[in-house]
PDB file of C-alpha atoms in Angstrom:
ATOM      1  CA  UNK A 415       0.000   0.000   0.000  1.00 87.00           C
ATOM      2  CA  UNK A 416       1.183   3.593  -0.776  1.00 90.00           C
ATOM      3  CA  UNK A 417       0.765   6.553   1.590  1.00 91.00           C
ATOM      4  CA  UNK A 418      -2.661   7.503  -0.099  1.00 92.00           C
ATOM      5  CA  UNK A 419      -4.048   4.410  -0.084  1.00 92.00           C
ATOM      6  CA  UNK A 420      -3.251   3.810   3.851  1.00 94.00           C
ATOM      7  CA  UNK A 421      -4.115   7.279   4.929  1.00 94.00           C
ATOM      8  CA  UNK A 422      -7.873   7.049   2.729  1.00 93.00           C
ATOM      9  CA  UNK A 423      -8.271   3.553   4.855  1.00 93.00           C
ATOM     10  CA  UNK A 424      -7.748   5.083   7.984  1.00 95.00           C
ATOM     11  CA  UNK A 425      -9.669   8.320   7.243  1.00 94.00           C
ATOM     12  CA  UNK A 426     -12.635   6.650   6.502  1.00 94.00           C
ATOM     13  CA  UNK A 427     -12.871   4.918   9.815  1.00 95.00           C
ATOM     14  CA  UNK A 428     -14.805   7.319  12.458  1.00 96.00           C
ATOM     15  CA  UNK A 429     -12.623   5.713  15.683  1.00 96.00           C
ATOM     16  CA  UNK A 430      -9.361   6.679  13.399  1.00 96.00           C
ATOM     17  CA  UNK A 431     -10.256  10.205  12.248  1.00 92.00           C
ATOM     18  CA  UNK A 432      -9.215  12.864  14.855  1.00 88.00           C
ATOM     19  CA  UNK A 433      -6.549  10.126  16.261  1.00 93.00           C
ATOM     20  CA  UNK A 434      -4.487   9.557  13.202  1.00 93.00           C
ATOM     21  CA  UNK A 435      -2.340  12.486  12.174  1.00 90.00           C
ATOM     22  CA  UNK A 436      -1.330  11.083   9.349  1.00 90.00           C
ATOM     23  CA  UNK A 437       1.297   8.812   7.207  1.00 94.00           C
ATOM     24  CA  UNK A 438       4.484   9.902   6.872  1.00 93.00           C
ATOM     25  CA  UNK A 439       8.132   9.078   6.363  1.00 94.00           C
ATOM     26  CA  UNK A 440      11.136   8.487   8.756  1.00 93.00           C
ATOM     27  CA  UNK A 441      12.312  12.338   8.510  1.00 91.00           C
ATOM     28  CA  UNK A 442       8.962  13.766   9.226  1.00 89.00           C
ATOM     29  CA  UNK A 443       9.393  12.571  12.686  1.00 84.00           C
ATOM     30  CA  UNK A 444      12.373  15.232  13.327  1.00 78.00           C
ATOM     31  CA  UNK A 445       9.410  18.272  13.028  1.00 76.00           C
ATOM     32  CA  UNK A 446       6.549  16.996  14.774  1.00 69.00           C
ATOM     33  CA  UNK A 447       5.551  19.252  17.555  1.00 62.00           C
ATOM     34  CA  UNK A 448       5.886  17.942  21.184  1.00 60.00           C
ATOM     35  CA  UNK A 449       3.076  19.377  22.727  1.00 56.00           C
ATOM     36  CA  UNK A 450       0.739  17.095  20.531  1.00 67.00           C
ATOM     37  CA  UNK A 451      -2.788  16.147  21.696  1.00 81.00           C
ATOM     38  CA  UNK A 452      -3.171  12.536  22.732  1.00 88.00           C
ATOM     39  CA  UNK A 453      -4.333   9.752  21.635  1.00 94.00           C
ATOM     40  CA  UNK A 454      -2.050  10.352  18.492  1.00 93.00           C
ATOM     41  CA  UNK A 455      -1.285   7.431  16.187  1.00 94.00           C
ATOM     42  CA  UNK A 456       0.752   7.422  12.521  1.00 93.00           C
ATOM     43  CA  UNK A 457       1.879   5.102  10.048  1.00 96.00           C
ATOM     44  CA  UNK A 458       5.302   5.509   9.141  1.00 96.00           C
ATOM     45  CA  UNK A 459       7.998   4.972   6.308  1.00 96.00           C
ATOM     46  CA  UNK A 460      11.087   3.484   7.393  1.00 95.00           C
ATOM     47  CA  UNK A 461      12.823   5.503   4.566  1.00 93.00           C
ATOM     48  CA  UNK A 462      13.188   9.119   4.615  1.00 89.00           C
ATOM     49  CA  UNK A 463      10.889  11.159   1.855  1.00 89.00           C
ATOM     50  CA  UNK A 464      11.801  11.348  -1.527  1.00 86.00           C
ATOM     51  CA  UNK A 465      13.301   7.787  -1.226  1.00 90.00           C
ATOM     52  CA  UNK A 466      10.950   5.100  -2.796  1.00 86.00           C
ATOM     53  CA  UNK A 467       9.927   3.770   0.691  1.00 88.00           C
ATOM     54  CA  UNK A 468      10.968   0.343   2.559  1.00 94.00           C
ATOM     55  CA  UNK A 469       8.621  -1.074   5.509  1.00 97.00           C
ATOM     56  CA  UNK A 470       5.826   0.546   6.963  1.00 97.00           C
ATOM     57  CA  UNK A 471       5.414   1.059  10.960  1.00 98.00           C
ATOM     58  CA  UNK A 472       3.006   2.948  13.252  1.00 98.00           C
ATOM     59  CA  UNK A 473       2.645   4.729  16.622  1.00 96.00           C
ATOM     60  CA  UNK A 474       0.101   4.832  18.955  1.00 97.00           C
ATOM     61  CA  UNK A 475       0.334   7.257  21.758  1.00 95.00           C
ATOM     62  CA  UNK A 476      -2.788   6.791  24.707  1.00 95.00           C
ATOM     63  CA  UNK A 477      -4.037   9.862  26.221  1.00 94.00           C
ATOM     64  CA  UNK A 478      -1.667   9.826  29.250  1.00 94.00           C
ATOM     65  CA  UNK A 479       1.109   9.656  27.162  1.00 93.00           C
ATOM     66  CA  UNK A 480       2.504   6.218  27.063  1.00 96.00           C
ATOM     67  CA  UNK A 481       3.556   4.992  23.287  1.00 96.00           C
ATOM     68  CA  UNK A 482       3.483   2.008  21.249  1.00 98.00           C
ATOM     69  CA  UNK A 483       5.661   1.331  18.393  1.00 98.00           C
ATOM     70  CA  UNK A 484       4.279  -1.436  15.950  1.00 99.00           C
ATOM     71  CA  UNK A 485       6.556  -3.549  13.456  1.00 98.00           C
ATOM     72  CA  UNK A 486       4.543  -6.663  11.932  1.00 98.00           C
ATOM     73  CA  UNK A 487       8.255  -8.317  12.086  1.00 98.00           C
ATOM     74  CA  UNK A 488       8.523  -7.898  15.980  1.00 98.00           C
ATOM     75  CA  UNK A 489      11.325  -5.741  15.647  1.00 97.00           C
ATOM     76  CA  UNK A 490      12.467  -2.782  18.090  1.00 97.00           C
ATOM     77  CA  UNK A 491      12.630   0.697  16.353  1.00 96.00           C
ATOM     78  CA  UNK A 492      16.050   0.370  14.791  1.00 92.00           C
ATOM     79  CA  UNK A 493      16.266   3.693  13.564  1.00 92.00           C
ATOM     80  CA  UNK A 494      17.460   6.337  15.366  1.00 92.00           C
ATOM     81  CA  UNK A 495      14.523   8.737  14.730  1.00 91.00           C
ATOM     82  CA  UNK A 496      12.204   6.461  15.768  1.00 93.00           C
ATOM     83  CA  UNK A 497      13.507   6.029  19.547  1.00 94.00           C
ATOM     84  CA  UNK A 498      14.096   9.901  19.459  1.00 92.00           C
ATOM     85  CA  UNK A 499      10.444  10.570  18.608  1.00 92.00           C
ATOM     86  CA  UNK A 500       9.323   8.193  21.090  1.00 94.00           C
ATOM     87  CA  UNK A 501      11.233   9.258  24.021  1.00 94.00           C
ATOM     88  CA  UNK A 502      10.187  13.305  23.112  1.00 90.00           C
ATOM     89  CA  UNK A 503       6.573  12.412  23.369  1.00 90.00           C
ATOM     90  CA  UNK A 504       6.651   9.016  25.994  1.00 93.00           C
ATOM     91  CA  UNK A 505       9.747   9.042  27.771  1.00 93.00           C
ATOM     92  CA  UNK A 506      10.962   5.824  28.796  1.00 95.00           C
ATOM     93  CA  UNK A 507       6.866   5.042  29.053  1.00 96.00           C
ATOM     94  CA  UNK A 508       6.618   2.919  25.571  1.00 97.00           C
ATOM     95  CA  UNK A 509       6.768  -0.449  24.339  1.00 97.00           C
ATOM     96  CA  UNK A 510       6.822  -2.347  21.060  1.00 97.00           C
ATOM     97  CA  UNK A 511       4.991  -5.716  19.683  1.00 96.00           C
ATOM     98  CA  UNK A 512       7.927  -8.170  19.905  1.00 96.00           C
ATOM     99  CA  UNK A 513       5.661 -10.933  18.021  1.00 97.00           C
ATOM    100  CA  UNK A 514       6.566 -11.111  14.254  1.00 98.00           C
ATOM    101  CA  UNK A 515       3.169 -11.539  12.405  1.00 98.00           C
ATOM    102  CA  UNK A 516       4.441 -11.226   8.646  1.00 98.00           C
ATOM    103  CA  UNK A 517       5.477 -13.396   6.261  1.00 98.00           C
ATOM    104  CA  UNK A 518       9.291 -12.869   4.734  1.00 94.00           C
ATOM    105  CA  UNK A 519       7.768 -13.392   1.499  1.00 94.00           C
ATOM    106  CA  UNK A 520       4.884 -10.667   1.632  1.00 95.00           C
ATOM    107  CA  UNK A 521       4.457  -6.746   1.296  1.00 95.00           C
ATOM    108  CA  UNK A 522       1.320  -6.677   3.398  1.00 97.00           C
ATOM    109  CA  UNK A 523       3.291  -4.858   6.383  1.00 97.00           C
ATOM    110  CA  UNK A 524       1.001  -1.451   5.508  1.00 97.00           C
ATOM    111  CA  UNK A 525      -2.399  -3.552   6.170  1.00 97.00           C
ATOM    112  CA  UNK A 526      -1.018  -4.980   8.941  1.00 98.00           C
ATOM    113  CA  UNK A 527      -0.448  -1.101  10.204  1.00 98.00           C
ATOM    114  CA  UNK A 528      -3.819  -0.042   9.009  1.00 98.00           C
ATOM    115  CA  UNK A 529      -5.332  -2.910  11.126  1.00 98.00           C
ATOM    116  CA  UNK A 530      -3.703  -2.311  14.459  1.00 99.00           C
ATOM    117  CA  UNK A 531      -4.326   1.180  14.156  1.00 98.00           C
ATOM    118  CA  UNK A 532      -8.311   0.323  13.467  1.00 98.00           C
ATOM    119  CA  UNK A 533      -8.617  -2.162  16.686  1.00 98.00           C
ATOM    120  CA  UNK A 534      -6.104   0.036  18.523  1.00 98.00           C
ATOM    121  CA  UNK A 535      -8.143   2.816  18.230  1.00 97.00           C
ATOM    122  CA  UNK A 536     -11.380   1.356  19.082  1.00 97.00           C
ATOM    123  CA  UNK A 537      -9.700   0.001  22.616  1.00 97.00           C
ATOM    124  CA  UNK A 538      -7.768  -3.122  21.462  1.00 98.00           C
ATOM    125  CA  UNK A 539      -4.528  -3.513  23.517  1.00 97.00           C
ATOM    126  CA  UNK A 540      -1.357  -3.638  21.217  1.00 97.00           C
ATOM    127  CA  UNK A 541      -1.194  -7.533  23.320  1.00 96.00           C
ATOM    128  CA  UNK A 542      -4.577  -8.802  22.055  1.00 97.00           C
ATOM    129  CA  UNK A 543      -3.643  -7.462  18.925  1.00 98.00           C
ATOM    130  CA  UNK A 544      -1.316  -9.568  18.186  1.00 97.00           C
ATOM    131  CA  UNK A 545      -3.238 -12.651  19.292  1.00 97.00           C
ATOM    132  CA  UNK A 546      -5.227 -12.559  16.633  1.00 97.00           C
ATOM    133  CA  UNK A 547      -2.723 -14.196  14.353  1.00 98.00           C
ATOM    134  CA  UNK A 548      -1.024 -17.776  14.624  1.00 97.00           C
ATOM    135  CA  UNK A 549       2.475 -18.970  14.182  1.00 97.00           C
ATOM    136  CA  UNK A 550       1.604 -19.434  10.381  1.00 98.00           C
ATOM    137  CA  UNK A 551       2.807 -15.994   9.104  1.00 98.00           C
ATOM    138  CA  UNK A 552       1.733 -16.510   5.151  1.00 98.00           C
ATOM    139  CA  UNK A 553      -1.720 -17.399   6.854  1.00 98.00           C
ATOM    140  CA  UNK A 554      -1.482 -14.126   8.940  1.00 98.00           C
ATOM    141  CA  UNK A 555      -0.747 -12.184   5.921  1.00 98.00           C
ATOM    142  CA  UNK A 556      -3.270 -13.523   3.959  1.00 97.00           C
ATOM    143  CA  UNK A 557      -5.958 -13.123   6.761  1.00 97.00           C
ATOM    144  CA  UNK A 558      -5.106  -9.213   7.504  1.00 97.00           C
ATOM    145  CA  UNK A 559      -5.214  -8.332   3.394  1.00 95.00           C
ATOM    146  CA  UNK A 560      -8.219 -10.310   3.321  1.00 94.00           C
ATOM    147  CA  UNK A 561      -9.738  -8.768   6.492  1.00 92.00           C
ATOM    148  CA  UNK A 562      -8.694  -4.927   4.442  1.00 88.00           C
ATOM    149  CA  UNK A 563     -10.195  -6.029   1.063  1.00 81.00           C
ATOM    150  CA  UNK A 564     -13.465  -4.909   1.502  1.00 65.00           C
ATOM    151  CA  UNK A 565     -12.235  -1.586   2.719  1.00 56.00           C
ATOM    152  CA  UNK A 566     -10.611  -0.546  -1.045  1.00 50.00           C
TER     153      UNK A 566
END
């Protein structure tokens, strides 16, 4: 998915709007505001803009401030300007899925964004999230671009 297509999916969705600020990539992070209103959540580019875009991430940061940072591979944020954002907003107060959902083999890692943002934002902890999928990961990435189809 492209930045238009994953920012039209999660506009559309009434619990999103008003929560998600938007998708963006790596570098945008370096001139967000810190005094943001929260909840906040984003998707993000692990390349900076202009380049033609690598894995997609998001953020989710609850009303009292405390952030979650979600890879569909389990990963940490590796970047640099990832753990800088998250510490100017959260502090030490964040966590990240350590789970890996996706497949090696797919390029579903925006749905899987678009769909923890949509159950995140209706309540879902980032924990029951990820029980949702199995230990199968082409099986998890065909059931979360399923689960997204009917939103095109």
């Amino acid at each position: 998915m492209d930045t238009f297509q994953l920012m039209r999916r999660l506009e559309r969705d009434a619990y999103a709007k008003g929560i998600v600020v938007g998708v963006v990539p790596k570098d945008a992070l370096l001139t967000t505001p810190t005094a943001a209103t929260y909840p906040m959540a984003f998707v993000c580019n692990t390349d900076d803009g202009g380049e033609p875009g690598e894995h997609w991430v998001a953020v989710y940061v609850d009303r009292r401030g405390v952030g979650e940072y979600f890879d569909s591979y389990g990963l940490p944020p590796l970047h640099a300007d990832f753990r800088a954002f998250l510490h100017r907003h959260c502090g030490d107060a964040w966590t990240y899925n350590d789970k890996r959902l996706q497949s090696g083999v797919s390029n579903v890692c925006g749905q899987y964004c678009v769909a923890y943002l949509l159950l995140r934002c209706r309540g879902m902890p980032l924990t029951t999230f990820q029980t949702l999928f199995g230990a199968n990961r082409v099986a998890n990435d065909c059931l979360v671009f399923d689960w997204l189809k009917p939103l095109h």
